[in-house]
Short mmCIF file of C-alpha atoms and ligand atoms in Angstrom, two decimals:
data_model
loop_
_atom_site.label_atom_id
_atom_site.label_comp_id
_atom_site.label_asym_id
_atom_site.label_seq_id
_atom_site.Cartn_x
_atom_site.Cartn_y
_atom_site.Cartn_z
CA MET A 1 0.00 0.00 0.00
CA SER A 2 1.45 3.34 -1.06
CA LYS A 3 0.63 6.90 -0.01
CA ILE A 4 -0.13 8.64 -3.30
CA LEU A 5 -0.65 12.33 -4.07
CA LEU A 6 -2.79 12.25 -7.23
CA CYS A 7 -2.84 15.69 -8.87
CA VAL A 8 -5.48 16.20 -11.55
CA THR A 9 -5.17 19.10 -14.00
CA GLY A 10 -7.61 20.45 -16.58
CA GLY A 11 -7.54 18.18 -19.60
CA VAL A 12 -10.35 16.13 -21.10
CA ALA A 13 -8.55 12.98 -19.91
CA ALA A 14 -9.40 14.00 -16.32
CA TYR A 15 -12.39 11.66 -16.50
CA LYS A 16 -10.04 8.71 -17.11
CA VAL A 17 -8.23 9.52 -13.86
CA VAL A 18 -11.46 8.68 -12.02
CA GLU A 19 -10.84 5.05 -13.03
CA LEU A 20 -7.20 5.38 -11.92
CA ALA A 21 -8.36 6.51 -8.47
CA SER A 22 -10.82 3.63 -8.34
CA LEU A 23 -8.09 1.10 -9.27
CA MET A 24 -5.85 2.58 -6.57
CA ARG A 25 -8.60 2.08 -4.05
CA LYS A 26 -9.03 -1.58 -5.09
CA ARG A 27 -5.28 -2.13 -4.58
CA GLY A 28 -5.51 -0.59 -1.11
CA ASP A 29 -3.45 2.54 -1.85
CA ASP A 30 -3.96 5.55 0.41
CA VAL A 31 -4.67 8.50 -1.90
CA ARG A 32 -5.08 12.27 -1.52
CA ILE A 33 -6.49 13.98 -4.59
CA LEU A 34 -5.49 17.51 -5.56
CA MET A 35 -7.37 19.31 -8.35
CA THR A 36 -6.76 22.55 -10.21
CA GLU A 37 -9.58 25.01 -11.00
CA SER A 38 -9.62 23.81 -14.62
CA ALA A 39 -9.75 20.13 -13.59
CA ILE A 40 -12.92 20.86 -11.61
CA ARG A 41 -14.52 22.14 -14.84
CA PHE A 42 -14.04 18.68 -16.37
CA VAL A 43 -14.83 16.42 -13.39
CA SER A 44 -16.45 17.22 -10.07
CA PRO A 45 -14.39 16.67 -6.89
CA LEU A 46 -17.42 14.75 -5.64
CA THR A 47 -16.87 12.09 -8.32
CA PHE A 48 -13.29 11.49 -7.13
CA SER A 49 -14.38 11.41 -3.55
CA ALA A 50 -17.20 8.97 -4.33
CA VAL A 51 -15.10 6.41 -6.26
CA GLY A 52 -12.40 6.11 -3.68
CA ASN A 53 -13.59 7.67 -0.43
CA PHE A 54 -10.47 9.80 -0.71
CA PRO A 55 -10.08 13.38 0.52
CA VAL A 56 -10.08 15.86 -2.38
CA TYR A 57 -8.30 19.23 -2.09
CA THR A 58 -8.88 22.13 -4.46
CA ASP A 59 -8.09 25.35 -2.59
CA ALA A 60 -4.48 26.16 -1.65
CA PHE A 61 -5.72 28.75 0.84
CA ASP A 62 -8.14 26.50 2.69
CA VAL A 63 -6.94 26.57 6.31
CA SER A 64 -10.06 24.99 7.78
CA ASN A 65 -8.17 22.00 9.23
CA GLY A 66 -5.51 24.24 10.77
CA THR A 67 -2.64 23.38 8.43
CA ILE A 68 -0.90 24.89 5.42
CA LEU A 69 -2.15 22.46 2.79
CA HIS A 70 0.72 22.30 0.30
CA THR A 71 3.45 21.85 2.91
CA ASN A 72 1.38 19.35 4.83
CA LEU A 73 0.45 17.26 1.76
CA SER A 74 3.95 17.40 0.27
CA SER A 75 5.46 15.85 3.38
CA TRP A 76 2.80 13.11 3.54
CA GLY A 77 3.02 11.21 0.21
CA ASP A 78 5.42 8.44 -0.92
CA ILE A 79 4.93 9.48 -4.53
CA LEU A 80 3.28 12.31 -6.48
CA ILE A 81 1.52 11.90 -9.84
CA VAL A 82 0.20 14.58 -12.16
CA ALA A 83 -2.43 12.99 -14.45
CA PRO A 84 -3.39 14.25 -16.87
CA MET A 85 -0.51 16.72 -17.03
CA THR A 86 -1.60 19.57 -19.30
CA ALA A 87 0.89 21.60 -21.37
CA ASN A 88 0.08 24.53 -19.08
CA THR A 89 0.89 22.65 -15.85
CA ALA A 90 4.03 21.09 -17.39
CA ALA A 91 5.20 24.61 -18.33
CA LYS A 92 4.52 25.97 -14.86
CA ILE A 93 6.26 23.12 -13.03
CA ALA A 94 9.24 23.13 -15.42
CA ASN A 95 9.71 26.82 -14.66
CA GLY A 96 9.28 26.59 -10.90
CA MET A 97 5.92 28.36 -10.74
CA ALA A 98 3.67 27.81 -7.73
CA ASP A 99 0.32 29.48 -8.36
CA ASN A 100 -2.19 26.80 -7.32
CA LEU A 101 -2.39 23.85 -4.93
CA VAL A 102 -0.99 21.37 -7.50
CA THR A 103 2.02 23.45 -8.53
CA MET A 104 2.72 24.58 -4.93
CA THR A 105 2.62 20.97 -3.62
CA THR A 106 4.68 19.72 -6.54
CA LEU A 107 7.37 22.32 -5.92
CA ALA A 108 7.56 21.39 -2.24
CA PHE A 109 7.49 17.61 -2.80
CA THR A 110 10.92 15.92 -2.60
CA GLY A 111 9.93 12.28 -3.34
CA PRO A 112 9.54 10.52 -6.71
CA LYS A 113 7.25 12.24 -9.22
CA ILE A 114 5.41 10.89 -12.26
CA GLY A 115 3.93 13.06 -15.03
CA VAL A 116 1.33 11.78 -17.49
CA PRO A 117 1.19 14.41 -20.26
CA SER A 118 -1.91 14.16 -22.43
CA MET A 119 -3.16 16.85 -24.77
CA ASN A 120 -3.80 17.72 -28.41
CA VAL A 121 -1.04 16.44 -30.72
CA ARG A 122 -0.01 19.92 -31.89
CA MET A 123 0.28 21.15 -28.31
CA TYR A 124 2.30 18.02 -27.44
CA GLU A 125 4.61 18.36 -30.42
CA ASN A 126 5.13 22.09 -29.90
CA PRO A 127 8.89 22.50 -29.24
CA ILE A 128 8.14 24.55 -26.12
CA THR A 129 6.12 21.70 -24.58
CA ALA A 130 8.80 19.19 -25.65
CA GLU A 131 11.44 21.36 -23.98
CA ASN A 132 9.40 21.65 -20.78
CA LEU A 133 8.86 17.88 -20.59
CA SER A 134 12.53 17.23 -21.28
CA LYS A 135 13.40 19.70 -18.49
CA LEU A 136 11.13 17.74 -16.13
CA SER A 137 12.79 14.42 -17.14
CA LYS A 138 16.25 15.89 -16.56
CA SER A 139 15.20 17.05 -13.09
CA GLY A 140 14.14 13.50 -12.14
CA TRP A 141 10.49 13.33 -13.16
CA HIS A 142 9.32 10.00 -14.61
CA ILE A 143 7.32 10.86 -17.71
CA VAL A 144 4.81 8.29 -18.97
CA GLU A 145 4.73 8.93 -22.71
CA PRO A 146 1.29 9.55 -24.21
CA GLU A 147 -0.02 7.16 -26.83
CA SER A 148 -0.84 7.76 -30.49
CA GLY A 149 -4.32 7.44 -31.92
CA HIS A 150 -7.66 9.24 -32.03
CA LEU A 151 -7.73 12.28 -29.76
CA ALA A 152 -10.79 13.70 -28.02
CA ASP A 153 -10.98 16.64 -30.44
CA GLY A 154 -11.19 14.34 -33.47
CA GLU A 155 -7.56 14.71 -34.58
CA ARG A 156 -5.09 11.83 -34.75
CA GLY A 157 -1.59 11.73 -33.32
CA ARG A 158 0.43 11.45 -30.12
CA GLY A 159 -1.17 12.87 -27.01
CA ARG A 160 -3.64 10.21 -25.84
CA TYR A 161 -3.85 9.41 -22.14
CA PRO A 162 -2.27 5.93 -21.65
CA ASP A 163 -3.86 2.86 -20.10
CA ASN A 164 -4.25 3.25 -16.32
CA GLU A 165 -2.59 -0.17 -15.77
CA LYS A 166 0.53 1.31 -17.36
CA ILE A 167 0.48 4.17 -14.84
CA LEU A 168 0.05 1.75 -11.91
CA PHE A 169 2.95 -0.30 -13.29
CA GLU A 170 5.09 2.86 -13.43
CA ILE A 171 4.21 3.71 -9.80
CA ASP A 172 5.16 0.22 -8.61
CA THR A 173 8.39 0.26 -10.62
CA VAL A 174 9.43 3.69 -9.32
CA LEU A 175 8.70 2.68 -5.71
CA GLY A 176 10.07 -0.87 -6.12
CA PRO A 177 13.46 -2.10 -4.85
CA ASN A 178 14.93 -2.69 -8.35
CA ASP A 179 16.71 -5.72 -6.85
CA PHE A 180 16.27 -7.97 -9.92
CA LYS A 181 17.86 -5.44 -12.27
CA GLY A 182 19.86 -7.10 -15.03
CA LEU A 183 18.52 -10.61 -14.32
CA ASN A 184 16.74 -12.58 -17.03
CA VAL A 185 13.67 -14.31 -15.61
CA LEU A 186 11.70 -16.92 -17.56
CA VAL A 187 8.20 -17.62 -16.23
CA SER A 188 5.59 -20.11 -17.44
CA ALA A 189 1.90 -19.66 -16.67
CA GLY A 190 -1.56 -20.95 -17.40
CA PRO A 191 -2.75 -24.33 -18.63
CA THR A 192 -1.78 -26.24 -21.73
CA ILE A 193 -4.50 -27.62 -24.01
CA GLU A 194 -4.16 -30.99 -25.67
CA PRO A 195 -6.38 -31.49 -28.75
CA ILE A 196 -8.67 -34.52 -29.17
CA ASP A 197 -10.02 -33.40 -32.54
CA PRO A 198 -10.37 -30.00 -34.30
CA VAL A 199 -13.06 -28.81 -31.83
CA ARG A 200 -12.35 -30.61 -28.54
CA TYR A 201 -9.44 -30.60 -26.15
CA ILE A 202 -8.28 -31.57 -22.66
CA THR A 203 -7.13 -28.88 -20.30
CA ASN A 204 -7.22 -27.84 -16.60
CA ARG A 205 -8.48 -24.99 -14.44
CA SER A 206 -5.32 -22.84 -14.39
CA SER A 207 -6.18 -19.16 -14.97
CA GLY A 208 -2.55 -18.03 -15.29
CA LYS A 209 -2.95 -15.53 -12.42
CA MET A 210 -0.11 -16.93 -10.28
CA GLY A 211 2.44 -16.96 -13.11
CA TYR A 212 1.35 -13.55 -14.44
CA GLU A 213 1.74 -12.00 -10.97
CA ILE A 214 5.25 -13.47 -10.72
CA ALA A 215 6.14 -12.08 -14.17
CA ARG A 216 4.71 -8.68 -13.21
CA ALA A 217 6.55 -8.62 -9.86
CA ALA A 218 9.88 -9.56 -11.46
CA LYS A 219 9.44 -6.83 -14.10
CA ILE A 220 8.56 -4.22 -11.47
CA ARG A 221 11.75 -5.22 -9.64
CA GLY A 222 13.90 -4.53 -12.69
CA ALA A 223 14.27 -7.96 -14.35
CA ASN A 224 14.02 -8.71 -18.06
CA VAL A 225 11.06 -11.04 -18.10
CA ALA A 226 9.87 -13.56 -20.69
CA LEU A 227 6.48 -15.14 -20.03
CA ILE A 228 5.52 -18.37 -21.80
CA SER A 229 1.79 -18.65 -21.41
CA GLY A 230 -0.92 -21.15 -22.21
CA PRO A 231 -4.32 -19.78 -23.28
CA VAL A 232 -5.64 -17.42 -20.57
CA ASN A 233 -7.78 -14.29 -20.33
CA LEU A 234 -5.16 -11.95 -18.90
CA PRO A 235 -3.22 -9.06 -20.41
CA VAL A 236 0.55 -9.55 -20.57
CA PRO A 237 2.00 -7.29 -17.83
CA TYR A 238 3.68 -4.08 -19.03
CA GLY A 239 7.23 -4.52 -20.23
CA VAL A 240 7.04 -8.33 -20.18
CA ASP A 241 7.87 -10.27 -23.34
CA GLY A 242 4.90 -12.62 -23.70
CA GLU A 243 4.77 -15.70 -25.93
CA PHE A 244 1.61 -17.78 -26.29
CA VAL A 245 1.52 -21.54 -26.71
CA GLN A 246 -1.21 -24.19 -26.69
CA THR A 247 0.20 -27.65 -26.00
CA ALA A 248 2.82 -29.02 -23.60
CA ASP A 249 5.11 -29.73 -26.57
CA GLU A 250 4.85 -26.11 -27.72
CA MET A 251 5.52 -24.92 -24.16
CA LYS A 252 8.59 -27.17 -23.93
CA ASN A 253 9.98 -25.79 -27.21
CA ALA A 254 9.38 -22.17 -26.16
CA ILE A 255 11.00 -22.72 -22.75
CA LEU A 256 14.02 -24.61 -24.09
CA ARG A 257 14.59 -21.94 -26.74
CA ARG A 258 14.98 -19.31 -24.00
CA LEU A 259 16.69 -21.48 -21.37
CA SER A 260 20.29 -20.42 -21.99
CA TRP A 261 19.17 -16.74 -21.80
CA SER A 262 17.65 -17.23 -18.33
CA ASN A 263 19.21 -16.67 -14.93
CA ILE A 264 16.03 -17.78 -13.17
CA VAL A 265 13.26 -20.11 -14.44
CA ILE A 266 9.91 -20.26 -12.62
CA MET A 267 7.49 -22.95 -13.86
CA ALA A 268 4.07 -21.89 -12.58
CA ALA A 269 2.23 -23.36 -15.58
CA ALA A 270 -0.11 -26.30 -15.12
CA VAL A 271 1.29 -28.44 -17.92
CA ALA A 272 -0.91 -31.39 -18.90
CA ASP A 273 0.73 -34.65 -17.83
CA TYR A 274 -1.06 -36.65 -20.55
CA LYS A 275 -2.31 -35.99 -24.05
CA PRO A 276 -4.46 -38.00 -26.50
CA SER A 277 -2.10 -40.36 -28.36
CA LYS A 278 -3.37 -38.97 -31.67
CA ALA A 279 -5.29 -35.76 -32.36
CA LEU A 280 -8.00 -36.63 -34.91
CA SER A 281 -7.99 -34.55 -38.07
CA GLN A 282 -11.82 -34.68 -38.37
CA LYS A 283 -14.48 -34.06 -35.71
CA LEU A 284 -15.24 -37.24 -33.73
CA LYS A 285 -18.80 -38.36 -34.66
CA LYS A 286 -21.42 -39.14 -32.00
CA HIS A 287 -22.28 -42.82 -32.67
CA ALA A 288 -21.16 -45.17 -29.90
CA ASN A 289 -22.55 -45.02 -26.33
CA GLU A 290 -19.05 -45.24 -24.93
CA ILE A 291 -15.66 -44.28 -26.28
CA ASN A 292 -12.15 -44.80 -24.94
CA LEU A 293 -9.59 -42.08 -25.22
CA HIS A 294 -6.05 -43.40 -25.44
CA MET A 295 -3.64 -41.07 -23.66
CA VAL A 296 0.15 -40.95 -23.63
CA LYS A 297 2.51 -39.19 -21.24
CA ASN A 298 3.61 -35.66 -22.13
CA VAL A 299 7.24 -34.68 -21.93
CA ASP A 300 8.15 -33.30 -18.48
CA ILE A 301 9.58 -29.85 -19.18
CA LEU A 302 11.36 -29.48 -15.83
CA GLU A 303 13.05 -32.87 -16.31
CA GLU A 304 14.23 -31.72 -19.74
CA ILE A 305 15.55 -28.51 -18.18
CA SER A 306 17.37 -30.46 -15.46
CA LYS A 307 19.37 -32.38 -18.12
CA ILE A 308 20.86 -29.27 -19.72
CA ARG A 309 20.70 -26.51 -17.09
CA ARG A 310 23.82 -24.65 -15.99
CA ASP A 311 24.83 -24.57 -12.30
CA ASP A 312 24.52 -20.78 -12.25
CA GLN A 313 20.82 -20.98 -13.18
CA PHE A 314 18.14 -21.05 -10.48
CA ILE A 315 15.24 -23.35 -11.32
CA VAL A 316 11.94 -23.12 -9.45
CA GLY A 317 9.04 -25.54 -9.87
CA PHE A 318 5.52 -25.49 -8.50
CA ALA A 319 3.71 -28.46 -6.98
CA ALA A 320 -0.07 -28.62 -7.21
CA GLU A 321 -1.12 -31.17 -4.61
CA THR A 322 -4.38 -32.42 -3.12
CA GLU A 323 -2.75 -34.74 -0.53
CA ASN A 324 0.62 -35.37 1.17
CA LEU A 325 1.78 -31.89 0.20
CA MET A 326 5.11 -32.07 1.99
CA GLU A 327 6.15 -35.55 0.88
CA ASN A 328 5.06 -35.16 -2.76
CA SER A 329 6.62 -31.71 -3.12
CA ARG A 330 9.98 -32.82 -1.70
CA HIS A 331 9.93 -35.81 -4.04
CA LYS A 332 9.21 -33.54 -7.07
CA MET A 333 12.00 -31.16 -6.04
CA LYS A 334 14.55 -34.02 -5.95
CA SER A 335 13.38 -35.89 -9.06
CA LYS A 336 13.28 -32.68 -11.15
CA LYS A 337 16.60 -31.41 -9.65
CA LEU A 338 15.07 -28.08 -8.60
CA ASP A 339 16.58 -25.37 -6.43
CA MET A 340 13.18 -24.63 -4.93
CA ILE A 341 9.60 -25.82 -5.17
CA VAL A 342 6.50 -23.78 -4.37
CA ALA A 343 3.75 -26.11 -3.15
CA ASN A 344 0.08 -25.24 -3.06
CA ASP A 345 -2.85 -27.31 -1.88
CA VAL A 346 -5.22 -27.19 -4.85
CA SER A 347 -8.07 -28.99 -3.10
CA HIS A 348 -9.35 -25.62 -1.72
CA SER A 349 -11.45 -23.43 -4.02
CA ASP A 350 -10.44 -20.14 -2.33
CA ILE A 351 -6.74 -20.52 -3.20
CA GLY A 352 -4.71 -22.02 -6.06
CA PHE A 353 -6.49 -22.66 -9.37
CA GLY A 354 -8.49 -19.64 -10.61
CA SER A 355 -8.46 -17.70 -7.33
CA ASP A 356 -6.90 -14.26 -6.80
CA TYR A 357 -5.39 -15.71 -3.62
CA ASN A 358 -2.87 -18.38 -2.80
CA GLU A 359 -1.24 -19.99 0.21
CA VAL A 360 2.05 -21.75 -0.39
CA THR A 361 4.81 -23.70 1.33
CA ILE A 362 8.24 -23.25 -0.19
CA PHE A 363 10.79 -26.06 0.01
CA CYS A 364 14.40 -25.10 -0.68
CA LYS A 365 17.35 -27.29 -1.67
CA ASP A 366 19.08 -26.42 1.63
CA ASP A 367 16.09 -27.95 3.55
CA ASN A 368 14.68 -24.57 4.46
CA VAL A 369 10.86 -24.61 4.56
CA ILE A 370 8.99 -21.29 4.40
CA ARG A 371 5.21 -20.89 4.62
CA ILE A 372 3.38 -17.94 3.08
CA GLY A 373 -0.14 -17.65 4.50
CA ARG A 374 -3.23 -16.96 2.41
CA ASN A 375 -2.79 -13.66 0.61
CA LYS A 376 -3.28 -12.02 -2.80
CA LYS A 377 -1.25 -13.71 -5.54
CA SER A 378 0.54 -10.38 -6.14
CA TYR A 379 1.78 -10.47 -2.51
CA VAL A 380 2.71 -14.16 -2.71
CA ALA A 381 4.60 -13.46 -5.96
CA HIS A 382 6.80 -10.82 -4.30
CA ASN A 383 7.45 -13.15 -1.35
CA ILE A 384 8.51 -15.95 -3.71
CA LEU A 385 10.94 -13.51 -5.39
CA ASP A 386 12.32 -12.44 -1.98
CA ILE A 387 13.06 -16.08 -1.15
CA ILE A 388 14.57 -16.76 -4.58
CA LYS A 389 16.79 -13.70 -4.10
CA SER A 390 18.11 -14.77 -0.70
CA HIS A 391 18.66 -18.41 -1.79
CA ARG A 392 20.39 -17.52 -5.06
CA VAL A 393 22.98 -15.63 -3.03
CA LYS A 394 23.28 -18.47 -0.48
CA LEU A 395 23.68 -21.18 -3.12
CA ALA A 396 25.98 -19.17 -5.42
O1 LIG B 1 -2.97 -20.36 -12.84
P1 LIG B 1 -3.71 -20.11 -11.54
O2 LIG B 1 -5.20 -20.22 -11.68
O3 LIG B 1 -3.27 -18.83 -10.90
O4 LIG B 1 -3.31 -21.28 -10.53
C1 LIG B 1 -1.99 -21.39 -10.08
C2 LIG B 1 -1.51 -22.86 -10.08
C3 LIG B 1 -2.31 -23.67 -9.07
C4 LIG B 1 -1.67 -23.47 -11.49
C5 LIG B 1 0.02 -22.79 -9.71
O5 LIG B 1 0.14 -22.23 -8.44
C6 LIG B 1 0.65 -24.17 -9.73
O6 LIG B 1 0.58 -24.94 -8.79
N1 LIG B 1 1.30 -24.52 -10.88
C7 LIG B 1 1.86 -25.87 -11.15
C8 LIG B 1 0.76 -26.81 -11.56
C9 LIG B 1 1.31 -28.20 -11.87
O7 LIG B 1 1.31 -28.59 -13.01
O8 LIG B 1 1.79 -28.84 -10.84
P2 LIG B 1 2.41 -30.34 -10.90
O9 LIG B 1 2.60 -30.71 -9.47
O10 LIG B 1 1.55 -31.22 -11.74
O11 LIG B 1 3.81 -30.17 -11.63
C10 LIG B 1 5.02 -29.92 -10.93
C11 LIG B 1 5.92 -28.99 -11.72
O12 LIG B 1 6.31 -29.64 -12.95
C12 LIG B 1 5.26 -27.67 -12.12
O13 LIG B 1 6.22 -26.65 -11.97
C13 LIG B 1 4.92 -27.87 -13.58
O14 LIG B 1 4.97 -26.64 -14.31
C14 LIG B 1 6.02 -28.82 -14.05
N2 LIG B 1 5.62 -29.71 -15.15
C15 LIG B 1 4.52 -30.49 -15.05
C16 LIG B 1 4.17 -31.34 -16.09
C17 LIG B 1 5.00 -31.39 -17.22
N3 LIG B 1 4.71 -32.18 -18.24
N4 LIG B 1 6.10 -30.63 -17.28
C18 LIG B 1 6.44 -29.81 -16.26
O15 LIG B 1 7.46 -29.12 -16.32
#
């Protein structure tokens, strides 16, 4: 949970910042909203207050709670964001002006600052705006570049407000420890699907959430991340190199192709253990009352990795168990020659497959056993990375 000063200035994209505030609330961030006079003409302070239950400040000279607002707010936040950042506000901040609550607070704030410029393309491309934004970057501001496309006024070009997920990713990256910088992390996620015929297949309940959260966490912490994913309904996290596969064989090929590049491999995918011995080329007709499906064993990707891995690589498996969690997980760790295995009990519907939550026990090669209680998969992902980090150093 971060303490965020969210400064809204007067651009048409102000309405999109309402969703940003709402997403921050869902994540549990503590937010104070500051609005300029022009921002209020686009969106009412009441709307911001209603979506997040956050305090909204508009008047720099409001002393009703006995404090000087801009000095008080500027010493409270972990991070300050100006979204949308208009050309006018960018110009004022770049030139040290302090004529409203946003610019006064910004000038007094000493922590990390993010600007999200969004405006008409000709205003954005004006050399004066470009110079102001470059001045902000040089003085330490993190500028989230606007996107190209249709603009609110009907023109096309660069200046569009970016996706709010991108802004949240930027916040987490700026506030993150950057402790995986320079490391190449290969993550697998989601199910595989094994075709029976052109319209039917065998799969499992993996949603990909656990693996995607690990990929996202590693990226936020500075790693180069490749994500090999089975079919899921999730967006690839910002900055992550995603590759989609269907079958276990395709996942094996994609993983082995990137293995030598990787410093760390984390296999969170639920790879099908068996596949139909032959995928039919035509749709299976409904005639017989009973049919038998002949299945053969799929290749075990982690076992393939263990044959060719280097000693300096750190290989992490997952164990999805419904019984004898400890015994089965330890056995998998040894037989697949892993450095660590993350075990989850998948017999509970409120953790593991499909859930936003997980509860895991981590078994390490040095016999260390660490339990992470039920928590959001994003939290569990960061904890797994913390443990990988400490054990990589220990085993190196
Ligand atoms: O995707 P979610 O809905 O978020 O759910 C997360 C999860 C429950 C899928 C995840 O936390 C998890 O447990 N992933 C591993 C699932 C699994 O296949 O477990 P397993 O015990 O059958 O396999 C052990 C390990 O071998 C796994 O790392 C697996 O990726 C790997 N494996 C399995 C089969 C195979 N042919 N090749 C493999 O490499």
